[in-house]
């Protein structure tokens, strides 16, 4: 479905634009993230950034990402996140606003993206102007040699802020590197979990939430709960491996469910 | 022009010598100007008015003396320039070509470092998260470190927002390096402000831009050391 | 010599080293004087006429320019002086008293002192026993004394615990030296790491930095920095 769209997009591009896109793809390493790439793409529109067509820009970006995929160029995750977001933005911009929908409108999102691009461009220009200024040690100079007329000798000690922060970091890191002593009170071992599970799974015919296997008293305190969950999960995997248990999770972060795999089933 | 002789001492006519009605009268302005000239020439780093006042005899007005001196050197081979709240003598930029021998090769800054520096200068005080939001990528390790080491940026006040993140501001050496009197004199600052480009606009809803993938952001969320 | 009316000032006077009529007219004498002024100022060593001629555009007469410059500085706060066969800018001798800025020898603070100072800055008010606990080694008397003498730390309130130990806090001159507005602006561990200031990453298996459920808190519980 979106493929059809994509073909349309590609078809409407001029040869020149396609060549430009090709060059961009080859050069993908040279970009500092999606915003940088978007800014480069926006230049092909040759208009003031305030009047840029974000819809057009979204199309260009999505084409870029698809072409990169075609060419089997690995894109970093944030490029793909941006692609997903722009696809969403594109659909918002194309469809009439749904009064039921919550959240910002397509136009608001597009305006903010345009603002971000303009601001980034402005900062780049400012950086260039700054570096273009006369600089000390290159264009203008300080006194070559300070004068020492009378030496009243005294010693001062200096330290920079970096020294200070690094010093502190050093101590505190050292602290974190101290031999690690297990706090046994809050650790539930896998052996314990395995023992407990073995005695319980016989009773589990239907899918049951793994968390219900946590021992009493390990549910509330987050530290203890974390340890017990990890141990129970590891024990479950062990039992799956042994062919005693089935395990499933319907989607990311949803509950992990267990079922015994008895000979009878 | 002034016939009853006792016109206010405070208003020193340029270079006019003082009538000495006190044992500790400040030296005449020409003399003060000479002193300032000597001190500024001798020091390679900018000297504050306070430091000048501390070195000059009691009752001097270094601010006024500097102003005279500045005028005197207009159009000359060296100039008296202001750097923050301090003053320095620097060669005229159009004569840089004579100074091949003195040029110090500075470490070349990466594009990321230059942009980060510009963002700090124009948006200061600014947090790391804000820099990332503007650049759309996370600030790499070492970039801030490098700028701190060059003493072009320093820590500002913590932002009074959740997590109380640290902020960064530019330093007097930054001003000195780029020949700026103050951060207000950054090129194009007014126009950028007028165009609203220095505002920190929150994104409507959540935008994916500027959110470094990994842990970098914790900064914003993490309870801080000095949290009460 | 040059008849088509380009009335350029610099008629090469006698002693002009370069008699060959060149394609380029030498800059006007005032301009040459500016050049000499800038070079003498910026150079770390006295500069010979020959060196000046080598740096200045073709056809210049540095000897004459130096002479003009020397006259111009007569009676000023600095003078153009001859050093052997070279020239330099020097402070007028009668103003030497302004230059008594003590020539200070700067030494790096010892590692023990930096660490002790860092702990006081991050944990203030803090007792000596606490410093020792955090550093894991005892703090020598000399270290604390040195920091006290430098006026980077001072005594805070006594701790209301048995033995009523004295505490240490950092001073305004500490803040001044490190360019901080308050000790609260020091970055926390996570921020230090994000800025690439933690030199080493924890070995695999160690606790993640900054989650120390211990140490961090005590800071939060301490009352005010700079109490009273």
XYZ file of C-alpha atoms in Angstrom:
721
model
C 0.000 0.000 0.000
C 2.580 2.507 0.962
C 4.653 1.026 -1.799
C 2.255 2.388 -4.360
C 2.611 5.760 -2.774
C 6.296 5.495 -2.812
C 6.346 4.741 -6.499
C 4.279 7.800 -7.133
C 6.722 9.835 -5.156
C 9.655 8.481 -7.022
C 7.935 8.986 -10.351
C 7.230 12.623 -9.667
C 10.824 13.346 -8.838
C 12.930 14.867 -11.514
C 16.030 13.054 -12.635
C 18.071 15.708 -10.958
C 16.386 15.201 -7.623
C 16.841 11.491 -7.871
C 20.506 11.886 -8.556
C 20.752 14.188 -5.599
C 18.966 11.663 -3.399
C 21.321 8.979 -4.623
C 24.291 11.086 -3.639
C 22.777 11.660 -0.216
C 22.387 7.978 0.359
C 25.931 7.147 -0.539
C 26.990 9.848 1.835
C 24.745 8.876 4.717
C 27.662 8.558 7.107
C 28.258 12.244 6.754
C 25.040 13.243 8.491
C 24.717 14.079 12.103
C 21.383 12.467 12.590
C 17.955 12.833 10.979
C 17.549 16.542 11.645
C 20.761 17.277 9.803
C 19.581 15.169 6.877
C 16.187 16.887 6.843
C 17.900 20.230 6.740
C 19.945 19.158 3.734
C 16.856 17.817 1.993
C 15.002 21.038 2.668
C 17.591 22.921 0.621
C 16.312 21.303 -2.550
C 13.098 23.266 -2.033
C 15.017 26.479 -2.455
C 12.667 28.518 -0.311
C 12.860 30.364 2.953
C 12.791 27.774 5.728
C 9.720 29.441 7.163
C 7.780 28.668 4.013
C 9.013 25.178 3.567
C 6.599 22.406 2.676
C 6.899 19.941 5.496
C 4.718 17.500 3.618
C 7.110 17.563 0.696
C 10.003 17.227 3.088
C 8.407 14.195 4.740
C 8.009 12.609 1.319
C 11.622 13.258 0.445
C 12.801 11.804 3.705
C 10.669 8.693 3.398
C 11.902 8.206 -0.152
C 15.423 8.540 1.111
C 14.900 5.926 3.803
C 13.258 3.528 1.356
C 16.023 3.930 -1.161
C 18.596 3.332 1.507
C 16.794 0.123 2.403
C 16.767 -0.901 -1.248
C 20.463 -0.329 -1.426
C 20.834 -2.287 1.796
C 22.420 0.601 3.605
C 22.170 0.254 7.333
C 20.452 3.230 8.837
C 20.818 3.998 12.498
C 17.755 3.527 14.649
C 17.051 7.220 15.024
C 16.696 7.586 11.249
C 14.015 4.922 11.316
C 12.283 6.472 14.305
C 12.191 9.741 12.404
C 10.831 7.942 9.332
C 8.013 6.445 11.358
C 7.212 9.811 12.870
C 7.237 11.558 9.511
C 4.971 8.888 8.027
C 2.576 9.609 10.863
C 2.912 13.342 10.314
C 2.321 12.889 6.603
C -0.899 11.014 7.216
C -2.040 13.705 9.648
C -1.318 16.396 7.116
C -3.097 14.586 4.309
C -6.206 13.456 6.124
C -8.868 15.867 7.245
C -8.559 16.454 10.988
C -10.455 13.965 13.055
C -12.316 15.772 15.836
C -12.048 12.641 17.963
C -8.279 12.629 17.746
C -6.361 13.950 20.664
C -3.022 15.606 20.675
C -1.508 18.280 18.498
C -2.683 18.788 14.948
C -0.609 17.945 11.913
C -0.080 21.638 11.279
C 1.251 22.227 14.769
C 3.664 19.354 14.441
C 4.758 20.517 11.017
C 5.259 24.056 12.278
C 7.429 22.823 15.090
C 9.551 20.757 12.750
C 9.977 23.796 10.513
C 10.981 25.782 13.588
C 13.559 23.197 14.573
C 15.060 23.228 11.101
C 15.172 26.989 11.006
C 16.745 27.147 14.448
C 19.376 24.572 13.556
C 20.189 26.456 10.377
C 20.368 29.709 12.329
C 22.799 28.162 14.810
C 24.964 26.856 11.971
C 25.056 30.287 10.411
C 25.863 31.808 13.783
C 28.665 29.270 14.282
C 30.080 30.146 10.868
C 29.939 33.859 11.633
C 31.580 33.285 14.970
C 34.425 31.298 13.440
C 34.711 33.910 10.721
C 35.489 36.585 13.279
C 39.001 37.776 13.860
C 40.507 35.373 16.342
C 43.149 35.849 18.957
C 46.377 34.153 17.999
C 45.418 34.126 14.331
C 44.287 37.627 13.395
C 45.112 39.690 16.408
C 47.643 39.170 19.122
C 48.315 39.798 22.743
C 51.555 41.086 24.128
C 54.247 38.656 23.101
C 55.990 38.796 26.395
C 54.531 39.940 29.637
C 56.929 42.070 31.579
C 58.422 41.025 34.810
C 59.873 44.007 36.455
C 60.120 42.971 39.994
C 59.794 39.458 41.152
C 58.155 39.092 44.456
C 58.260 35.409 44.515
C 55.474 33.441 45.981
C 53.928 30.119 45.286
C 50.308 29.573 44.560
C 48.670 26.316 43.856
C 46.327 25.918 41.019
C 43.737 23.418 40.042
C 41.160 23.617 37.333
C 37.518 22.771 37.547
C 38.246 19.731 35.417
C 40.836 18.550 37.928
C 38.290 18.942 40.654
C 35.532 17.090 38.850
C 37.847 14.361 37.659
C 39.181 13.981 41.164
C 35.700 13.531 42.508
C 34.762 11.158 39.714
C 37.866 9.137 40.476
C 36.940 8.687 44.115
C 33.348 7.886 43.469
C 34.146 5.461 40.684
C 36.622 3.740 42.904
C 33.825 3.502 45.384
C 31.651 1.751 42.867
C 34.431 -0.644 42.075
C 34.709 -1.936 45.643
C 34.502 -5.694 45.846
C 30.892 -6.460 45.318
C 29.290 -7.994 48.352
C 25.910 -9.538 47.801
C 23.213 -8.328 50.030
C 21.703 -11.720 50.680
C 18.569 -10.368 52.271
C 17.229 -9.090 49.000
C 18.430 -11.823 46.692
C 16.278 -14.694 45.638
C 18.408 -17.297 43.911
C 17.522 -19.254 40.842
C 17.987 -22.489 42.804
C 15.369 -21.383 45.275
C 13.048 -20.409 42.457
C 13.578 -23.670 40.660
C 12.801 -25.651 43.773
C 9.637 -23.679 44.380
C 8.495 -23.910 40.751
C 9.016 -27.645 40.540
C 6.651 -28.190 43.385
C 4.029 -25.807 41.958
C 3.872 -26.388 38.219
C 2.101 -29.681 38.584
C -1.011 -27.713 39.516
C -0.911 -25.378 36.531
C -3.023 -26.641 33.738
C -3.982 -23.319 32.181
C -1.901 -20.229 31.315
C -0.886 -18.433 34.467
C 0.979 -15.190 34.983
C 4.569 -15.873 35.900
C 4.432 -13.248 38.628
C 2.001 -15.368 40.590
C 4.884 -17.749 41.261
C 6.850 -15.187 43.229
C 7.253 -16.304 46.831
C 5.277 -14.598 49.584
C 6.846 -11.482 50.943
C 8.765 -10.741 47.746
C 6.064 -8.756 45.998
C 6.184 -5.344 47.539
C 9.745 -4.183 48.057
C 10.980 -3.271 44.536
C 14.486 -4.578 45.132
C 13.275 -7.941 46.389
C 10.617 -8.088 43.731
C 13.146 -7.494 40.982
C 15.398 -10.255 42.240
C 12.533 -12.715 42.666
C 11.164 -11.933 39.198
C 14.517 -12.464 37.559
C 15.123 -15.728 39.396
C 11.626 -17.018 38.634
C 12.004 -16.113 34.983
C 15.355 -17.871 34.761
C 13.902 -20.917 36.516
C 10.973 -20.928 34.078
C 13.332 -20.962 31.130
C 15.173 -23.846 32.693
C 11.924 -25.763 33.051
C 10.966 -25.001 29.462
C 14.299 -26.388 28.428
C 13.608 -29.494 30.445
C 10.302 -29.851 28.634
C 8.210 -29.357 31.749
C 6.769 -25.940 30.957
C 5.491 -23.771 28.117
C 6.021 -20.046 28.167
C 4.467 -17.226 26.158
C 4.203 -13.469 25.970
C 1.674 -11.856 23.666
C 3.591 -8.639 23.076
C 6.494 -6.637 24.431
C 6.140 -5.813 28.126
C 2.928 -7.747 28.521
C 2.613 -10.444 31.133
C 4.683 -13.580 30.750
C 2.489 -16.648 31.081
C 3.341 -20.200 31.980
C 1.596 -23.530 31.496
C 2.726 -26.953 32.551
C 3.514 -29.366 29.777
C 2.283 -32.576 31.279
C 2.530 -35.894 29.589
C -1.253 -35.999 29.417
C -1.512 -32.781 27.348
C 37.530 79.021 30.957
C 36.978 78.392 34.540
C 37.846 81.479 36.506
C 37.003 80.725 40.068
C 39.378 77.847 40.007
C 37.313 75.562 42.153
C 35.319 73.678 39.633
C 34.685 70.179 40.834
C 37.697 67.960 41.063
C 35.664 64.933 40.187
C 35.081 66.249 36.696
C 38.626 66.198 35.515
C 39.024 68.099 32.241
C 40.968 65.864 29.835
C 44.500 65.716 30.880
C 44.053 68.729 33.118
C 46.433 68.539 36.004
C 44.987 68.594 39.421
C 45.119 71.412 41.798
C 46.652 69.803 44.798
C 44.521 70.618 47.735
C 45.187 67.372 49.444
C 48.207 65.386 50.275
C 46.721 62.305 48.713
C 45.345 63.859 45.605
C 45.095 61.426 42.751
C 47.660 61.960 40.000
C 46.552 63.996 36.988
C 44.575 62.162 34.348
C 47.448 62.134 31.825
C 49.499 60.419 34.433
C 46.728 57.927 35.187
C 46.470 57.226 31.510
C 50.187 56.472 31.359
C 49.810 54.057 34.232
C 46.954 52.235 32.628
C 48.916 52.134 29.401
C 51.895 50.554 31.144
C 49.846 47.955 32.950
C 47.741 46.966 29.957
C 50.813 46.730 27.717
C 52.664 44.619 30.214
C 49.974 42.027 30.665
C 49.086 39.542 28.009
C 45.741 38.830 29.648
C 42.905 41.317 30.121
C 43.083 43.364 33.332
C 39.941 44.313 35.234
C 39.227 47.851 36.336
C 39.279 46.548 39.844
C 42.735 45.142 39.402
C 43.847 48.423 37.838
C 42.423 50.379 40.731
C 44.214 48.070 43.125
C 47.549 48.766 41.518
C 47.193 52.478 40.910
C 47.557 55.098 43.628
C 44.622 55.892 45.807
C 41.919 58.058 44.231
C 42.593 57.171 40.611
C 39.803 56.637 38.148
C 40.956 53.773 35.944
C 37.659 53.675 34.034
C 38.118 57.186 32.770
C 41.811 56.657 32.089
C 41.065 53.561 30.029
C 38.521 55.524 28.028
C 41.119 58.172 27.171
C 43.623 55.529 26.290
C 41.178 53.740 24.066
C 40.588 56.905 22.085
C 44.281 57.572 21.819
C 44.922 54.218 20.192
C 42.112 54.377 17.697
C 43.444 53.556 14.252
C 46.865 52.592 15.518
C 48.727 49.313 15.148
C 47.507 48.142 18.546
C 44.144 48.829 20.115
C 42.658 48.990 23.588
C 39.780 46.540 23.697
C 37.187 45.608 26.224
C 36.769 41.976 27.232
C 33.866 41.475 29.590
C 34.665 43.721 32.544
C 38.355 43.829 31.745
C 40.615 45.620 29.271
C 43.477 44.524 27.100
C 45.800 45.755 24.362
C 45.578 43.736 21.158
C 47.083 44.178 17.710
C 44.789 45.526 15.002
C 43.227 42.619 13.104
C 44.147 44.035 9.692
C 47.819 43.561 10.536
C 47.525 39.853 11.226
C 49.450 39.148 8.038
C 52.638 40.471 9.661
C 52.393 38.014 12.480
C 53.119 34.689 10.785
C 55.697 33.971 13.434
C 53.339 34.527 16.315
C 50.466 32.458 15.043
C 49.638 29.695 17.437
C 48.222 26.624 15.809
C 45.090 25.910 17.727
C 43.594 22.506 17.919
C 41.085 22.256 15.139
C 37.604 22.024 16.511
C 35.175 19.528 15.077
C 32.000 20.772 13.490
C 30.082 19.333 16.422
C 32.241 21.267 18.867
C 31.850 24.510 16.923
C 28.107 24.151 16.765
C 27.913 23.250 20.421
C 29.993 26.300 21.262
C 27.737 28.560 19.194
C 24.630 27.122 20.821
C 26.077 27.695 24.279
C 27.062 31.253 23.371
C 23.690 32.208 21.903
C 21.435 30.276 24.245
C 23.336 30.545 27.506
C 22.739 29.398 30.109
C 21.855 26.176 28.357
C 21.594 22.557 29.455
C 23.002 19.581 27.689
C 19.500 18.324 26.863
C 18.703 21.638 25.194
C 21.865 21.482 23.098
C 20.827 18.027 22.010
C 17.340 19.188 21.214
C 18.682 21.952 18.996
C 21.259 19.837 17.200
C 19.007 16.807 16.937
C 21.755 14.448 18.080
C 23.294 13.606 21.377
C 26.359 15.552 22.369
C 29.277 13.211 22.024
C 31.549 12.476 24.900
C 34.431 14.776 24.948
C 32.865 17.694 23.121
C 31.861 19.532 26.261
C 35.035 18.292 27.877
C 37.131 19.849 25.134
C 35.369 23.193 25.375
C 35.774 23.197 29.162
C 39.436 22.418 28.792
C 39.956 25.284 26.363
C 38.251 27.429 28.995
C 35.773 28.735 26.482
C 32.821 27.478 28.497
C 32.157 26.928 32.169
C 29.365 25.736 34.397
C 26.514 28.140 35.006
C 23.743 27.892 37.526
C 21.706 24.771 37.713
C 18.360 25.052 35.997
C 15.505 25.086 38.471
C 13.576 22.397 36.625
C 13.068 18.771 37.562
C 16.423 17.081 37.794
C 18.025 20.496 38.216
C 20.366 19.976 35.284
C 23.673 21.835 35.106
C 23.959 24.616 32.556
C 26.820 25.946 30.498
C 27.846 29.522 29.749
C 30.759 31.060 27.861
C 33.797 32.549 29.612
C 35.818 35.757 29.335
C 38.519 33.837 27.452
C 35.931 32.966 24.862
C 35.168 36.681 24.514
C 38.865 37.498 24.329
C 39.495 34.877 21.693
C 36.754 36.116 19.419
C 37.311 39.783 20.111
C 33.923 40.315 21.749
C 33.267 42.958 24.371
C 30.488 40.910 25.884
C 28.219 38.048 24.998
C 25.632 40.646 23.998
C 27.856 41.556 21.065
C 27.633 38.164 19.430
C 26.991 38.676 15.744
C 23.328 38.565 14.772
C 22.130 38.044 18.336
C 19.376 40.640 18.126
C 18.024 39.375 14.833
C 17.983 35.809 16.095
C 16.158 36.860 19.210
C 13.670 38.921 17.249
C 13.023 35.963 14.955
C 12.219 33.854 18.024
C 15.040 31.462 17.208
C 16.585 31.608 20.642
C 13.399 30.510 22.349
C 13.117 27.157 23.909
C 9.808 26.013 22.456
C 8.502 22.775 23.798
C 7.445 20.403 21.051
C 3.698 19.856 20.661
C 3.231 16.275 21.792
C 6.384 14.238 21.612
C 8.785 14.708 18.774
C 11.423 12.111 18.112
C 14.071 14.691 17.456
C 16.764 15.315 19.936
C 16.197 12.341 22.067
C 19.505 10.581 22.243
C 18.913 6.876 22.065
C 20.622 5.668 25.136
C 21.042 6.889 28.609
C 22.126 10.416 27.868
C 18.881 11.840 28.962
C 18.841 10.569 32.413
C 20.266 13.918 33.186
C 16.897 15.483 32.940
C 15.157 12.892 34.955
C 17.606 11.802 37.488
C 17.404 13.157 40.986
C 20.409 15.264 41.586
C 23.138 15.315 44.102
C 22.017 18.408 45.843
C 18.350 17.675 45.716
C 16.712 18.288 48.967
C 60.670 58.701 -10.278
C 57.091 57.964 -10.803
C 55.530 60.453 -13.113
C 52.013 59.337 -13.524
C 50.785 61.287 -10.613
C 50.027 58.511 -8.112
C 50.908 60.725 -5.268
C 51.828 58.068 -2.823
C 53.465 59.578 0.206
C 56.254 57.184 0.748
C 59.066 58.797 -1.076
C 61.852 56.497 -0.150
C 64.148 58.630 1.930
C 67.868 58.219 2.096
C 68.903 54.988 3.657
C 65.873 53.313 2.179
C 67.275 49.892 1.696
C 65.388 49.130 -1.413
C 66.280 51.336 -4.261
C 64.960 49.077 -6.972
C 61.850 50.660 -8.339
C 59.169 48.176 -7.666
C 55.810 47.458 -9.107
C 54.161 48.077 -5.781
C 54.334 51.337 -4.014
C 55.338 51.019 -0.364
C 52.545 51.808 2.118
C 52.451 55.334 3.571
C 54.712 55.964 6.540
C 51.862 56.144 9.077
C 50.880 52.705 7.917
C 54.431 51.445 8.259
C 54.520 52.867 11.730
C 51.358 50.940 12.620
C 52.972 47.766 11.349
C 56.097 48.244 13.409
C 53.970 49.025 16.432
C 52.006 45.796 16.087
C 55.061 43.638 15.478
C 57.086 45.045 18.370
C 54.098 44.593 20.651
C 53.294 41.025 19.689
C 56.799 39.682 19.442
C 58.243 37.900 22.420
C 61.789 38.980 21.585
C 63.254 42.304 20.457
C 62.983 42.575 16.678
C 65.817 43.647 14.365
C 65.293 46.074 11.494
C 66.175 43.301 9.171
C 63.503 41.062 10.604
C 61.013 43.932 10.360
C 61.914 44.504 6.728
C 61.403 40.817 6.055
C 57.923 40.904 7.477
C 56.737 44.212 6.052
C 55.622 44.709 2.471
C 58.195 45.333 -0.163
C 59.691 48.819 -0.203
C 59.043 49.697 3.433
C 61.564 51.537 5.528
C 61.422 50.029 9.003
C 64.271 52.177 10.279
C 62.332 55.335 9.674
C 59.104 53.821 10.961
C 60.776 52.778 14.217
C 62.147 56.293 14.597
C 58.678 57.805 14.211
C 57.258 55.322 16.638
C 59.947 55.992 19.187
C 59.143 59.697 19.086
C 55.448 59.029 19.355
C 55.941 57.076 22.563
C 58.162 59.616 24.231
C 56.734 60.428 27.627
C 54.090 57.724 27.400
C 53.571 54.775 29.723
C 55.566 52.540 27.459
C 58.614 53.313 25.340
C 60.263 51.989 22.233
C 63.762 51.001 23.247
C 66.797 49.704 21.489
C 68.136 46.370 22.707
C 71.407 45.574 20.977
C 70.602 45.924 17.325
C 66.942 45.217 17.851
C 63.875 47.094 19.066
C 61.281 46.396 21.714
C 58.426 47.997 23.637
C 59.032 48.366 27.359
C 57.286 49.887 30.324
C 58.512 53.358 31.249
C 60.974 52.907 34.122
C 59.203 55.359 36.414
C 56.111 53.157 36.346
C 57.916 50.043 37.464
C 56.097 50.224 40.773
C 52.885 49.261 38.979
C 54.507 46.117 37.752
C 55.128 44.655 41.152
C 52.511 42.131 40.472
C 54.141 39.372 42.331
C 55.544 36.890 39.954
C 53.864 33.878 41.282
C 55.006 30.438 40.746
C 52.075 28.212 40.167
C 52.157 24.634 41.171
C 49.593 21.998 40.568
C 47.657 21.071 43.627
C 48.470 17.561 44.804
C 46.103 14.777 44.060
C 45.305 14.283 47.721
C 44.456 17.958 48.060
C 42.276 17.968 44.945
C 40.375 14.947 46.123
C 39.903 16.360 49.580
C 38.759 19.639 48.102
C 36.352 17.873 45.764
C 34.824 15.954 48.638
C 34.365 19.112 50.666
C 32.786 20.857 47.686
C 30.395 18.030 46.951
C 29.544 17.027 50.495
C 29.824 20.157 52.556
C 29.554 20.627 55.435
C 31.678 17.562 56.008
C 33.835 16.367 58.869
C 37.330 15.083 58.584
C 36.190 11.567 59.489
C 33.672 11.681 56.674
C 36.301 12.807 54.197
C 38.466 9.910 55.247
C 35.605 7.523 54.883
C 34.847 8.701 51.362
C 38.471 8.740 50.229
C 39.230 5.492 51.958
C 42.512 6.846 53.301
C 43.376 9.162 56.112
C 43.704 12.845 55.350
C 46.972 14.368 56.366
C 46.918 17.464 58.525
C 48.965 19.315 55.962
C 46.367 18.853 53.261
C 43.593 20.474 55.239
C 45.955 23.199 56.414
C 46.999 23.941 52.887
C 43.410 24.287 51.699
C 42.600 26.488 54.693
C 45.605 28.656 53.987
C 44.639 29.044 50.348
C 41.254 30.165 51.645
C 39.456 27.664 49.505
C 37.901 26.016 52.536
C 36.963 27.248 55.983
C 35.481 25.854 59.140
C 31.746 25.332 59.136
C 29.475 24.643 62.077
C 30.322 21.939 64.513
C 28.365 18.775 63.906
C 25.871 18.084 66.700
C 27.114 14.569 67.223
C 29.283 13.110 69.981
C 32.597 14.872 70.092
C 31.055 17.777 68.170
C 33.522 17.495 65.292
C 34.272 20.544 63.198
C 33.064 20.573 59.628
C 34.548 22.091 56.500
C 32.852 24.084 53.775
C 34.174 25.822 50.676
C 34.597 29.591 50.532
C 33.510 32.279 48.085
C 37.093 32.519 46.852
C 36.917 28.846 45.989
C 33.842 29.560 43.878
C 35.587 32.506 42.339
C 38.638 30.484 41.400
C 36.640 27.736 39.785
C 34.219 30.049 38.050
C 31.226 28.690 39.909
C 28.238 30.615 41.089
C 27.519 28.120 43.809
C 28.778 24.716 44.858
C 25.393 23.368 43.896
C 26.285 23.945 40.270
C 28.878 21.202 40.315
C 27.743 18.355 38.119
C 26.650 15.065 39.637
C 28.139 11.718 38.836
C 25.832 10.988 35.937
C 26.527 14.356 34.438
C 30.245 13.862 34.916
C 29.997 10.646 33.074
C 27.817 12.057 30.334
C 30.428 14.736 29.820
C 33.063 12.035 29.440
C 34.804 12.952 32.666
C 34.765 9.541 34.182
C 37.949 8.107 32.844
C 37.104 4.478 33.136
C 33.934 2.590 32.674
C 32.998 0.193 35.413
C 34.205 -3.339 34.882
C 31.474 -5.710 33.764
C 29.444 -6.798 36.702
C 30.009 -3.748 38.820
C 27.129 -1.629 39.898
C 26.118 1.114 37.527
C 27.556 4.414 38.572
C 25.302 6.908 40.152
C 22.942 4.392 41.594
C 24.855 4.326 44.781
C 21.929 4.177 47.100
C 24.337 5.042 49.820
C 26.687 8.010 49.617
C 24.566 10.252 47.451
C 21.864 10.754 49.930
C 23.684 12.156 52.763
C 24.237 15.247 50.719
C 20.563 15.766 50.343
C 20.118 15.592 54.052
C 22.715 18.124 54.866
C 21.223 21.487 55.645
C 22.499 24.527 53.851
C 25.660 25.245 52.014
C 27.203 28.393 53.400
C 25.138 28.272 56.495
C 24.101 31.316 58.437
